[in-house]
XYZ file of N, CA, C and O in Angstrom:
844
model
N 8.810 -7.853 -1.446
C 8.949 -6.557 -1.885
C 9.383 -6.287 -3.359
O 10.261 -7.215 -3.870
N 9.318 -5.125 -4.027
C 9.768 -4.931 -5.157
C 10.081 -3.607 -5.447
O 9.292 -2.651 -5.074
N 11.020 -3.130 -6.313
C 11.232 -1.539 -6.288
C 11.748 -1.188 -7.610
O 12.224 -2.460 -8.591
N 12.230 -0.241 -8.065
C 12.855 0.180 -9.314
C 14.201 0.911 -9.040
O 14.049 1.758 -7.949
N 15.254 0.808 -9.875
C 16.333 1.572 -9.469
C 16.381 2.936 -10.406
O 16.145 2.837 -11.481
N 16.860 3.783 -9.311
C 16.567 5.112 -10.301
C 15.288 5.745 -9.984
O 14.326 5.034 -10.604
N 14.953 7.209 -9.566
C 13.775 7.641 -9.398
C 12.991 6.895 -8.393
O 13.486 6.415 -7.438
N 11.674 7.027 -8.259
C 10.673 6.572 -7.355
C 11.019 5.161 -7.126
O 11.313 4.157 -8.369
N 10.874 4.647 -5.872
C 11.128 3.183 -5.832
C 9.662 2.592 -5.156
O 9.516 3.228 -4.260
N 9.168 1.652 -5.603
C 7.922 0.891 -5.074
C 8.046 -0.166 -4.204
O 9.067 -1.142 -4.644
N 7.650 -0.352 -3.274
C 7.539 -1.478 -1.962
C 6.257 -1.849 -2.059
O 5.171 -1.160 -2.019
N 6.216 -3.269 -2.148
C 4.846 -4.039 -2.214
C 4.898 -5.416 -1.600
O 6.170 -6.100 -1.709
N 3.784 -6.033 -1.166
C 3.935 -7.449 -0.862
C 3.727 -8.451 -2.150
O 2.566 -8.434 -2.966
N 4.674 -9.169 -2.640
C 4.685 -9.625 -3.786
C 3.977 -11.008 -3.838
O 3.070 -11.278 -4.589
N 3.760 -11.610 -2.568
C 2.722 -12.801 -2.335
C 1.499 -12.383 -2.476
O 0.551 -13.080 -3.229
N 1.022 -11.237 -1.856
C -0.409 -10.666 -1.887
C -0.561 -10.687 -3.327
O -1.717 -10.898 -3.839
N 0.420 -9.838 -4.076
C -0.240 -9.540 -5.657
C -0.532 -10.945 -6.261
O -0.995 -10.998 -7.371
N 0.784 -11.687 -6.005
C 0.480 -13.167 -6.687
C -0.929 -13.784 -6.563
O -1.634 -14.273 -7.339
N -1.316 -13.841 -5.464
C -2.408 -14.617 -4.794
C -3.466 -13.636 -5.657
O -4.582 -14.347 -6.031
N -3.556 -12.145 -5.602
C -4.855 -11.316 -6.078
C -4.452 -11.723 -7.654
O -5.849 -11.784 -8.226
N -3.541 -11.857 -8.275
C -3.627 -12.071 -9.689
C -4.204 -13.404 -10.000
O -5.274 -13.679 -10.997
N -4.125 -14.327 -9.060
C -4.346 -15.625 -9.226
C -6.106 -15.526 -9.309
O -6.700 -16.335 -10.136
N -6.431 -14.688 -8.259
C -8.045 -14.980 -8.052
C -8.729 -14.143 -9.143
O -9.693 -14.520 -9.687
N -7.896 -13.145 -9.902
C -8.406 -12.256 -10.972
C -8.718 -13.320 -12.167
O -9.535 -13.215 -12.856
N -7.435 -13.997 -12.376
C -7.600 -14.957 -13.441
C -8.980 -16.034 -13.526
O -9.616 -16.253 -14.340
N -8.941 -16.604 -12.000
C -10.178 -17.335 -11.844
C -11.332 -16.690 -11.998
O -12.489 -17.308 -12.625
N -11.486 -15.628 -11.574
C -12.881 -14.760 -11.697
C -13.097 -14.314 -13.290
O -14.221 -14.519 -13.776
N -12.000 -14.408 -14.024
C -12.445 -13.841 -15.273
C -12.901 -15.457 -16.012
O -13.776 -15.171 -16.863
N -12.331 -16.388 -15.919
C -12.672 -17.645 -16.380
C -14.186 -18.056 -15.968
O -14.881 -18.543 -16.856
N -14.389 -17.661 -14.681
C -15.776 -18.094 -14.162
C -16.835 -16.997 -14.985
O -18.135 -17.410 -15.136
N -16.390 -15.720 -15.245
C -17.249 -14.649 -15.752
C -17.569 -15.297 -17.138
O -18.768 -15.261 -17.857
N -16.464 -15.761 -17.701
C -16.769 -16.398 -19.281
C -17.685 -17.442 -19.170
O -18.427 -17.657 -20.331
N -17.600 -18.390 -18.350
C -18.367 -19.588 -18.119
C -19.706 -19.061 -17.976
O -20.799 -19.552 -18.577
N -20.045 -18.100 -17.235
C -21.187 -17.453 -16.841
C -21.773 -17.064 -18.222
O -23.075 -17.050 -18.355
N -21.111 -15.951 -18.937
C -21.652 -15.565 -20.114
C -21.882 -16.588 -21.289
O -23.227 -16.488 -21.927
N -21.187 -17.790 -21.204
C -21.575 -18.827 -22.120
C -22.648 -19.507 -21.852
O -23.143 -20.010 -22.816
N -22.566 -19.766 -20.557
C -23.905 -20.892 -19.926
C -24.959 -20.437 -19.485
O -25.916 -21.034 -19.291
N -24.474 -19.006 -18.689
C -25.850 -18.589 -17.841
C -26.956 -17.973 -18.564
O -26.658 -17.256 -19.567
N -28.226 -18.428 -18.109
C -29.229 -17.767 -18.557
C -30.463 -17.228 -17.713
O -31.296 -16.528 -18.101
N -30.265 -17.549 -16.586
C -31.322 -17.251 -15.574
C -30.706 -16.112 -14.845
O -29.961 -15.419 -14.763
N -31.705 -15.726 -13.771
C -31.264 -14.515 -12.956
C -30.268 -14.834 -12.138
O -29.332 -14.043 -11.924
N -30.128 -16.029 -11.550
C -28.782 -16.367 -10.721
C -27.598 -16.224 -11.548
O -26.559 -16.049 -11.082
N -27.606 -16.333 -12.810
C -26.290 -16.277 -13.593
C -25.777 -14.698 -13.611
O -24.553 -14.320 -13.302
N -26.867 -13.814 -13.587
C -26.637 -12.537 -13.727
C -26.218 -11.959 -12.250
O -25.074 -11.008 -12.053
N -26.687 -12.502 -11.012
C -26.320 -12.321 -9.892
C -24.628 -12.792 -9.579
O -23.971 -11.991 -9.048
N -24.391 -14.117 -10.071
C -23.101 -14.448 -9.912
C -22.092 -13.631 -10.928
O -21.043 -13.443 -10.202
N -22.712 -13.223 -12.057
C -21.723 -12.376 -12.787
C -21.285 -11.245 -12.107
O -20.218 -10.519 -11.760
N -22.406 -10.422 -11.260
C -22.098 -8.972 -10.766
C -21.312 -9.440 -9.489
O -20.677 -8.442 -9.345
N -21.395 -10.498 -8.847
C -20.604 -10.894 -7.815
C -19.284 -11.144 -7.890
O -18.312 -10.560 -7.171
N -18.965 -11.756 -9.086
C -17.683 -11.719 -9.378
C -16.942 -10.525 -9.788
O -15.818 -10.401 -9.579
N -17.545 -9.790 -10.438
C -17.076 -8.361 -10.866
C -16.773 -7.554 -9.534
O -15.851 -6.918 -9.511
N -17.666 -7.824 -8.609
C -17.464 -6.949 -7.238
C -16.432 -7.689 -6.601
O -15.367 -6.978 -5.919
N -16.032 -8.925 -6.424
C -14.800 -9.605 -6.182
C -13.542 -8.928 -6.638
O -12.510 -8.977 -5.926
N -13.560 -8.882 -7.878
C -12.414 -8.492 -8.487
C -12.254 -6.808 -8.279
O -10.735 -6.729 -7.869
N -13.136 -6.243 -7.976
C -12.827 -4.697 -7.457
C -12.215 -4.922 -5.988
O -11.364 -4.066 -5.816
N -13.006 -5.763 -5.303
C -12.389 -5.888 -3.926
C -10.838 -6.254 -3.732
O -10.085 -5.569 -3.139
N -10.394 -7.387 -4.643
C -9.153 -7.739 -4.467
C -8.189 -6.640 -5.173
O -7.223 -6.338 -4.669
N -8.743 -5.948 -6.217
C -7.658 -4.779 -6.555
C -7.557 -3.856 -5.592
O -6.574 -3.311 -5.478
N -8.395 -3.267 -4.911
C -8.604 -2.015 -3.922
C -7.872 -2.736 -2.607
O -6.947 -2.019 -1.897
N -7.972 -4.102 -2.129
C -7.127 -4.714 -1.002
C -5.782 -5.150 -1.275
O -5.002 -4.945 -0.476
N -5.727 -5.691 -2.273
C -4.345 -6.467 -2.515
C -3.575 -5.865 -3.694
O -2.513 -6.119 -3.469
N -4.107 -5.572 -4.616
C -3.149 -4.963 -5.797
C -2.868 -3.379 -5.673
O -1.700 -3.170 -5.961
N -3.748 -2.861 -5.217
C -3.436 -1.258 -5.486
C -2.451 -0.926 -4.236
O -1.694 0.030 -4.493
N -2.682 -1.479 -3.126
C -1.795 -0.848 -1.946
C -0.207 -0.967 -2.060
O 0.255 -2.066 -2.419
N 0.507 0.110 -1.956
C 2.099 0.191 -2.094
C 2.528 1.123 -1.305
O 1.722 1.850 -0.945
N 3.925 1.183 -1.164
C 4.470 2.557 -0.672
C 5.531 2.798 -1.462
O 6.390 2.034 -2.093
N 5.519 4.163 -2.101
C 6.309 4.596 -2.877
C 7.377 5.724 -2.321
O 6.725 6.694 -1.613
N 8.507 5.612 -2.678
C 9.585 6.681 -2.193
C 9.811 7.421 -3.511
O 10.108 7.161 -4.509
N 9.436 8.884 -3.223
C 9.778 9.646 -4.360
C 10.626 10.702 -3.745
O 11.007 10.837 -2.615
N 10.996 11.599 -4.656
C 11.795 12.767 -4.500
C 11.291 13.884 -3.428
O 11.958 14.348 -2.806
N 9.817 13.947 -3.474
C 9.253 14.706 -2.498
C 8.774 14.176 -1.050
O 8.306 14.988 -0.190
N 8.641 12.697 -1.157
C 8.266 12.272 0.038
C 7.661 10.682 0.051
O 8.113 10.097 -1.289
N 6.944 10.204 0.851
C 6.677 8.696 0.939
C 5.037 8.799 0.686
O 4.204 9.364 1.428
N 4.940 8.246 -0.382
C 3.321 7.819 -0.507
C 2.979 6.329 -0.117
O 3.289 5.555 -0.691
N 1.858 6.547 0.669
C 1.475 5.397 1.407
C 0.066 5.004 1.085
O -0.839 5.846 1.394
N 0.107 4.038 0.170
C -1.445 3.833 -0.700
C -1.897 2.487 0.169
O -1.319 1.303 0.145
N -2.804 2.435 0.998
C -3.462 1.542 1.606
C -4.995 1.277 0.888
O -5.241 2.199 -0.073
N -5.769 0.345 1.360
C -7.006 0.092 0.632
C -7.780 1.069 0.381
O -8.302 1.408 -0.749
N -8.429 1.829 1.331
C -9.304 2.800 1.354
C -8.797 4.571 1.254
O -9.312 5.454 1.021
N -7.752 4.407 1.722
C -6.887 5.887 2.181
C -5.554 5.930 1.500
O -4.932 4.794 1.477
N -5.240 7.067 1.069
C -3.884 7.324 0.674
C -3.300 8.430 1.432
O -3.960 9.624 1.296
N -2.165 8.321 1.821
C -1.522 9.344 2.644
C 0.057 9.810 1.845
O 0.671 8.904 1.580
N 0.044 11.095 1.956
C 1.503 11.472 1.435
C 2.086 12.213 2.595
O 1.518 13.094 3.059
N 3.318 11.716 2.829
C 4.216 12.144 3.634
C 5.543 12.991 3.203
O 6.339 12.201 2.730
N 5.540 14.272 3.330
C 6.536 14.906 2.903
C 7.976 14.506 3.584
O 7.785 14.064 4.728
N 8.981 14.447 3.001
C 10.406 14.351 3.708
C 10.625 14.749 5.099
O 10.976 14.334 6.052
N 10.243 16.135 4.855
C 10.255 16.897 6.087
C 9.776 16.675 7.393
O 9.968 16.858 8.661
N 8.409 15.704 7.232
C 7.669 15.377 8.160
C 7.969 13.810 8.638
O 7.817 13.599 9.618
N 8.988 13.351 7.833
C 9.328 11.645 8.274
C 10.205 11.765 9.515
O 11.449 12.572 9.102
N 10.057 11.406 10.688
C 10.986 11.485 11.742
C 11.728 9.904 11.744
O 12.723 9.914 12.251
N 11.030 8.880 11.660
C 11.539 7.646 11.307
C 10.496 6.549 10.705
O 9.586 6.918 10.498
N 11.110 5.542 10.506
C 10.546 4.369 9.693
C 10.764 3.104 10.455
O 12.112 2.907 10.468
N 9.886 2.400 10.988
C 10.261 1.140 11.557
C 9.438 0.150 11.250
O 8.384 0.287 10.470
N 9.493 -1.133 11.935
C 8.433 -2.180 11.706
C 8.177 -2.723 13.056
O 9.028 -3.052 14.068
N 6.904 -2.911 13.428
C 6.314 -3.780 14.169
C 5.705 -5.122 13.784
O 6.345 -6.062 13.367
N 4.165 -4.824 13.618
C 3.575 -5.782 12.731
C 3.416 -5.634 11.550
O 3.122 -6.196 10.443
N 3.565 -4.024 11.117
C 3.584 -3.525 9.829
C 4.748 -2.407 9.927
O 5.097 -1.792 10.867
N 5.121 -2.051 8.648
C 5.868 -0.969 8.636
C 5.028 0.488 8.856
O 4.206 0.629 8.618
N 5.768 1.230 9.708
C 5.191 2.406 10.197
C 6.044 3.679 9.962
O 7.304 3.568 10.033
N 5.629 4.685 9.604
C 6.384 5.996 9.393
C 5.969 7.050 10.683
O 4.740 7.256 10.619
N 6.720 7.451 11.238
C 6.580 8.264 12.400
C 6.723 9.529 11.841
O 7.636 10.073 11.390
N 5.761 10.648 12.176
C 5.636 11.851 12.017
C 5.474 12.669 13.369
O 5.004 11.949 14.196
N 5.640 14.080 13.143
C 5.539 14.747 14.363
C 3.831 14.572 14.850
O 3.440 14.784 15.960
N 3.185 14.609 14.199
C 1.604 14.466 14.370
C 0.977 13.256 14.620
O -0.018 13.051 15.785
N 1.568 11.992 13.955
C 1.041 10.761 14.148
C 2.015 9.621 13.650
O 2.879 10.076 13.038
N 1.521 8.538 13.894
C 2.144 7.478 13.335
C 1.235 6.793 12.109
O 0.184 6.292 12.353
N 1.945 6.522 10.826
C 0.999 6.157 9.825
C 1.389 4.831 9.625
O 2.708 4.415 9.776
N 0.402 3.812 9.510
C 0.746 2.341 9.134
C 0.471 2.010 7.921
O -0.417 2.623 7.039
N 1.350 1.141 7.268
C 1.348 0.807 5.903
C 0.469 -0.774 5.891
O 1.000 -1.435 6.552
N -0.655 -0.694 5.124
C -1.471 -2.039 4.985
C -0.636 -3.120 4.161
O -0.415 -4.246 4.968
N 0.217 -2.821 3.100
C 0.946 -3.941 2.194
C 2.002 -4.416 3.008
O 2.372 -5.594 2.740
N 2.844 -3.629 3.606
C 4.050 -4.132 4.037
C 4.030 -4.553 5.683
O 4.338 -3.781 6.548
N 3.975 -5.861 5.703
C 3.706 -6.745 6.870
C 4.801 -7.568 7.312
O 5.331 -8.168 6.454
N 4.966 -7.779 8.560
C 5.890 -8.628 8.964
C 5.020 -9.951 9.345
O 4.056 -9.867 10.184
N 5.176 -11.311 8.541
C 4.309 -12.215 8.841
C 5.062 -13.276 9.937
O 4.205 -14.420 10.127
N 6.318 -13.238 10.491
C 6.811 -14.242 11.479
C 6.384 -13.639 12.800
O 7.103 -12.685 13.094
N 5.762 -14.390 13.398
C 5.209 -13.998 14.950
C 6.447 -13.710 15.729
O 6.300 -12.794 16.488
N 7.302 -14.646 15.509
C 8.569 -14.433 16.588
C 9.110 -12.822 16.367
O 9.708 -12.132 17.064
N 9.375 -12.656 15.110
C 9.946 -11.343 14.533
C 9.092 -10.213 15.184
O 9.651 -9.475 15.786
N 7.524 -10.355 15.128
C 6.822 -9.236 15.760
C 7.016 -9.005 17.281
O 7.102 -7.988 17.506
N 7.287 -10.073 17.762
C 7.320 -10.062 19.322
C 8.803 -9.137 19.696
O 8.672 -8.673 20.380
N 9.775 -9.565 18.725
C 10.967 -8.964 18.946
C 11.091 -7.702 18.745
O 11.319 -6.511 19.492
N 10.260 -7.176 17.595
C 9.824 -5.638 17.359
C 9.481 -4.875 18.570
O 9.545 -3.866 18.665
N 8.302 -5.665 18.972
C 7.562 -5.000 19.818
C 8.280 -4.705 21.195
O 8.235 -3.812 22.141
N 9.241 -5.697 21.602
C 10.134 -5.338 22.711
C 11.153 -4.256 22.556
O 11.527 -3.535 23.553
N 11.409 -3.833 21.260
C 12.360 -2.711 21.232
C 11.314 -1.571 20.554
O 12.117 -0.591 19.828
N 10.131 -1.622 20.652
C 9.534 -0.495 20.031
C 9.499 0.840 20.580
O 9.498 1.629 19.953
N 9.915 0.820 21.786
C 9.853 2.123 22.505
C 11.024 3.079 22.098
O 11.083 4.428 22.180
N 12.128 2.655 21.515
C 13.248 3.527 21.059
C 13.476 3.383 19.791
O 13.040 2.224 18.933
N 13.862 4.390 19.036
C 14.161 4.560 17.723
C 15.256 3.934 17.458
O 16.303 4.584 16.981
N 15.679 2.700 17.585
C 16.909 2.075 17.179
C 16.815 0.929 16.469
O 15.885 0.084 16.766
N 17.514 0.949 15.558
C 17.125 -0.436 14.489
C 18.761 -0.868 14.283
O 19.667 -0.301 13.272
N 19.195 -2.104 14.951
C 20.663 -2.294 14.947
C 20.764 -3.261 13.629
O 21.902 -3.842 13.380
N 19.869 -3.421 12.727
C 19.960 -4.277 11.376
C 20.386 -3.397 10.181
O 20.389 -3.718 9.215
N 20.553 -1.900 10.554
C 20.952 -1.027 9.332
C 22.247 -1.611 8.604
O 22.466 -1.122 7.138
N 22.931 -2.006 9.177
C 24.452 -2.336 8.667
C 24.529 -3.742 8.239
O 25.390 -4.129 7.876
N 23.568 -4.587 8.283
C 23.165 -6.232 8.193
C 23.178 -6.207 6.599
O 22.622 -5.385 5.812
N 23.916 -7.399 6.182
C 23.398 -7.721 4.729
C 22.004 -7.819 4.405
O 21.451 -8.501 4.962
N 21.730 -7.222 3.170
C 20.416 -7.130 3.072
C 19.834 -8.417 2.653
O 18.863 -8.623 2.608
N 20.681 -9.392 2.110
C 20.231 -10.643 1.733
C 19.888 -11.487 3.072
O 18.880 -12.634 3.035
N 20.442 -11.133 4.143
C 19.923 -11.802 5.438
C 18.715 -11.090 6.113
O 18.511 -11.306 7.332
N 18.098 -10.162 5.612
C 17.249 -9.192 6.371
C 15.880 -9.617 5.937
O 15.546 -9.964 4.914
N 14.738 -9.457 6.783
C 13.520 -9.473 6.380
C 12.840 -8.394 5.450
O 13.369 -7.412 5.688
N 12.079 -8.860 4.402
C 11.863 -8.025 3.554
C 11.048 -6.657 4.069
O 11.430 -5.584 3.580
N 10.315 -6.721 4.988
C 9.785 -5.480 5.483
C 10.749 -4.788 6.137
O 10.894 -3.510 6.266
N 11.593 -5.385 6.924
C 13.039 -4.508 7.261
C 13.597 -4.003 6.530
O 14.150 -2.870 6.795
N 14.192 -4.657 5.342
C 14.843 -3.899 4.080
C 13.960 -2.762 3.657
O 14.752 -1.758 3.452
N 12.777 -2.969 3.591
C 11.740 -1.704 3.088
C 12.062 -0.489 3.820
O 12.235 0.789 3.498
N 11.960 -0.781 5.120
C 12.256 0.320 6.040
C 13.396 0.915 6.278
O 13.595 2.110 6.290
N 14.536 0.028 5.928
C 15.816 0.500 5.976
C 15.998 1.259 4.797
O 16.584 2.479 5.024
N 15.506 0.948 3.644
C 15.619 1.905 2.368
C 14.927 3.287 2.527
O 15.322 4.140 2.030
N 13.719 3.168 3.153
C 12.841 4.594 3.321
C 13.613 5.289 4.440
O 13.631 6.587 4.052
N 14.579 4.744 5.401
C 15.106 5.610 6.313
C 16.150 6.404 5.375
O 16.491 7.411 5.551
N 17.010 5.604 4.648
C 18.132 6.095 3.895
C 17.628 7.037 2.834
O 18.271 8.192 2.760
N 16.428 6.846 2.204
C 15.923 7.740 1.527
C 15.401 9.044 2.010
O 15.889 10.275 1.662
N 15.063 9.162 3.242
C 14.663 10.171 3.995
C 16.021 11.000 4.393
O 16.054 12.079 4.130
N 17.153 10.320 4.792
C 18.262 11.047 5.094
C 19.064 11.696 3.712
O 19.469 12.765 3.769
N 18.761 10.982 2.868
C 19.242 11.629 1.426
C 18.460 12.620 0.827
O 19.007 13.848 0.596
N 17.201 12.722 0.944
C 16.315 13.692 0.236
C 16.230 14.838 1.288
O 16.203 16.062 0.849
N 16.548 14.712 2.626
C 16.348 15.808 3.428
C 17.501 16.717 3.345
O 17.536 18.035 3.658
N 18.727 16.168 2.752
C 20.080 17.096 2.528
C 19.808 18.013 1.364
O 20.733 18.768 1.387
N 18.852 17.546 0.641
C 18.525 18.490 -0.696
C 17.292 18.806 -0.824
O 16.652 18.142 -1.909
N 16.387 19.300 -0.151
C 15.003 19.523 -0.112
C 14.414 20.375 -1.329
O 15.312 21.022 -1.603
N 13.315 19.617 -1.924
C 12.616 20.474 -2.852
C 11.485 21.593 -2.153
O 10.705 20.931 -1.371
N 11.652 22.690 -2.534
C 10.957 23.799 -1.524
C 9.431 23.918 -2.740
O 9.504 23.628 -4.046
N 8.541 24.410 -2.030
C 7.379 24.868 -2.763
C 6.330 23.639 -2.600
O 6.562 22.518 -2.640
N 4.954 24.093 -3.201
C 4.027 23.090 -3.039
C 3.940 22.103 -4.301
O 4.757 22.694 -5.300
N 3.353 20.947 -3.959
C 3.741 19.981 -4.828
C 2.510 20.038 -6.123
O 1.478 20.383 -5.889
N 2.900 20.276 -7.475
C 1.849 20.565 -8.436
C 1.864 19.128 -9.564
O 0.735 19.285 -10.160
N 3.000 18.647 -9.400
C 3.156 17.091 -10.287
C 2.801 15.983 -9.345
O 3.485 15.672 -8.532
N 1.586 15.275 -9.657
C 1.273 14.132 -8.923
C 1.331 12.898 -9.637
O 0.834 11.846 -8.933
N 2.171 12.581 -10.393
C 2.346 11.298 -11.350
C 2.652 10.457 -10.138
O 2.178 9.112 -10.326
N 3.780 10.433 -9.842
C 4.228 9.756 -8.647
C 4.136 9.785 -7.414
O 3.800 8.825 -6.542
N 3.902 11.248 -6.919
C 3.529 11.280 -5.625
C 1.992 10.743 -5.350
O 1.841 10.843 -3.907
N 1.087 10.948 -6.317
C -0.099 10.510 -5.992
C -1.161 11.759 -5.748
O -0.438 12.951 -5.253
N -2.509 11.750 -5.713
C -3.269 12.781 -5.526
C -3.241 13.370 -4.078
O -3.691 14.559 -3.888
N -3.081 12.620 -3.097
C -2.805 13.159 -1.821
C -1.903 14.117 -1.499
O -1.658 14.843 -0.700
N -0.804 14.200 -2.430
C 0.328 15.188 -2.360
C -0.068 16.582 -2.933
O 0.830 17.319 -3.016
N -0.908 16.673 -3.663
C -1.170 17.902 -4.262
C -1.258 19.137 -3.169
O -2.117 19.255 -2.310
N -0.350 19.848 -3.461
C -0.393 21.082 -2.453
C 0.181 20.886 -1.254
O 0.491 21.823 -0.379
N 0.858 19.808 -0.987
C 1.459 19.318 0.127
C 2.846 20.196 0.377
O 3.526 20.314 -0.780
N 3.215 20.571 1.567
C 4.373 21.120 1.834
C 5.086 20.389 2.822
O 6.225 19.968 2.522
N 4.952 20.634 4.169
C 5.629 19.983 5.241
C 4.814 19.040 6.148
O 5.480 18.794 7.240
N 3.526 18.829 5.699
C 2.770 18.122 6.695
C 2.212 16.836 5.907
O 1.644 17.141 4.798
N 2.008 15.877 6.764
C 0.973 14.807 5.821
C -0.278 14.999 5.356
O -0.734 15.742 6.065
N -0.653 14.598 4.347
C -1.919 14.735 3.726
C -2.639 13.145 3.224
O -2.046 12.453 2.800
N -3.829 13.183 3.908
C -4.646 12.090 3.593
C -5.850 11.948 2.910
O -6.649 13.412 3.233
N -6.249 11.210 2.167
C -7.408 11.485 1.044
C -8.146 10.089 0.865
O -7.232 9.115 0.616
N -9.110 10.127 0.278
C -9.902 8.857 -0.029
C -9.786 9.160 -1.805
O -10.589 10.059 -2.223
N -8.937 8.270 -2.311
C -9.084 8.661 -3.742
C -10.321 8.538 -4.641
O -10.858 7.460 -4.351
N -10.343 9.098 -5.545
C -11.493 9.011 -6.559
C -11.742 7.724 -6.996
O -12.545 6.738 -7.240
N -10.590 7.238 -7.631
C -10.254 5.800 -8.128
C -10.960 4.804 -7.407
O -11.683 3.866 -7.644
N -10.675 4.835 -6.090
C -11.313 3.548 -5.113
C -12.766 3.843 -4.865
O -13.607 2.790 -4.802
N -13.400 5.049 -5.036
C -14.769 5.079 -4.900
C -15.292 4.640 -6.081
O -16.379 3.985 -6.046
N -14.684 5.098 -7.376
C -15.321 4.288 -8.528
C -15.162 3.000 -8.735
O -16.326 2.239 -9.116
N -14.135 2.512 -8.570
C -13.884 0.852 -8.446
C -14.813 0.047 -7.713
O -15.313 -0.942 -7.973
N -15.102 0.716 -6.325
C -16.291 -0.221 -5.519
C -17.566 0.304 -5.849
O -18.492 -0.695 -5.796
N -17.863 1.586 -6.215
C -19.197 1.829 -6.467
C -19.828 1.161 -7.814
O -21.096 0.882 -7.481
N -18.948 1.027 -8.767
C -19.632 0.711 -10.023
C -20.019 -0.805 -9.717
O -21.282 -1.308 -10.229
N -19.422 -1.646 -9.394
C -19.751 -3.083 -9.142
C -20.927 -3.048 -8.170
O -21.760 -4.100 -8.336
N -20.836 -2.442 -7.112
C -21.900 -2.329 -6.134
C -23.560 -2.143 -6.787
O -24.409 -2.480 -6.688
N -23.116 -0.854 -7.712
C -24.376 -0.335 -8.485
C -24.914 -1.525 -9.358
O -25.834 -1.702 -9.573
N -23.981 -2.163 -9.801
C -24.274 -3.319 -10.940
C -25.033 -4.522 -10.362
O -25.898 -4.903 -10.674
N -24.552 -5.035 -8.890
C -25.010 -5.780 -8.229
C -26.353 -5.598 -7.706
O -27.391 -6.464 -7.839
N -26.386 -4.187 -7.328
C -28.011 -3.712 -6.753
C -28.773 -3.664 -7.906
O -30.215 -4.196 -7.663
N -28.487 -3.438 -9.297
C -29.247 -3.185 -10.498
C -29.817 -4.846 -10.660
O -30.793 -4.912 -11.037
N -29.006 -5.586 -10.689
C -29.215 -6.963 -10.939
C -30.142 -7.709 -9.777
O -31.337 -8.351 -10.316
N -30.065 -7.215 -8.663
C -30.933 -7.853 -7.613
C -32.355 -7.295 -8.077
O -33.422 -7.960 -7.742
N -32.502 -5.967 -8.388
C -33.711 -5.213 -8.502
C -34.366 -5.509 -10.040
O -35.548 -5.723 -10.152
N -33.486 -5.604 -10.877
C -34.111 -5.664 -12.141
C -34.082 -6.921 -12.893
O -34.991 -7.260 -14.130
N -32.921 -7.936 -12.620
C -33.049 -9.030 -13.184
C -34.205 -10.080 -12.958
O -34.630 -10.108 -11.742
């Protein structure tokens, strides 16, 4: 996980991002090779497929994150994005993934996952109660996702003591799903995701039909 001190804090899977960046580098090198040496239809198809793979990697592994802002929690998953105002946050815990509990539903975070099976089983055994005995534990001894959940719980406590009222008009940190949010979670499919996936798909389709 990673975050920033002061202002919004971003949590994400560092290992996933490293692997994703590794594939992006490989894909770019392969694209350069296709441009320099490819001359037939299959070269065009391979190039379009590589572009599509980079778009998928971006949507699935690079873009997802959880951002703690002054107004609430921005949960960015591959295809959908949810903004949860602090007033709607009841609890944050971890089973197999980080979860944000609200009065209406439980929201799951794609990028913040517990990878240790024994820890997942332990989490499931105590899932029924909103109890986390690790809150006072040394942060250096905590699992990364547990640490992120603890930080979000503390953020919820802090921001609920001085709530900001009125609809959200500035969405630079809160994200597009927060626009107009007051005290209920809002979910949307961002235009960014549609464009990033649609353009390579159209390119691949055009290559198949025209090349």
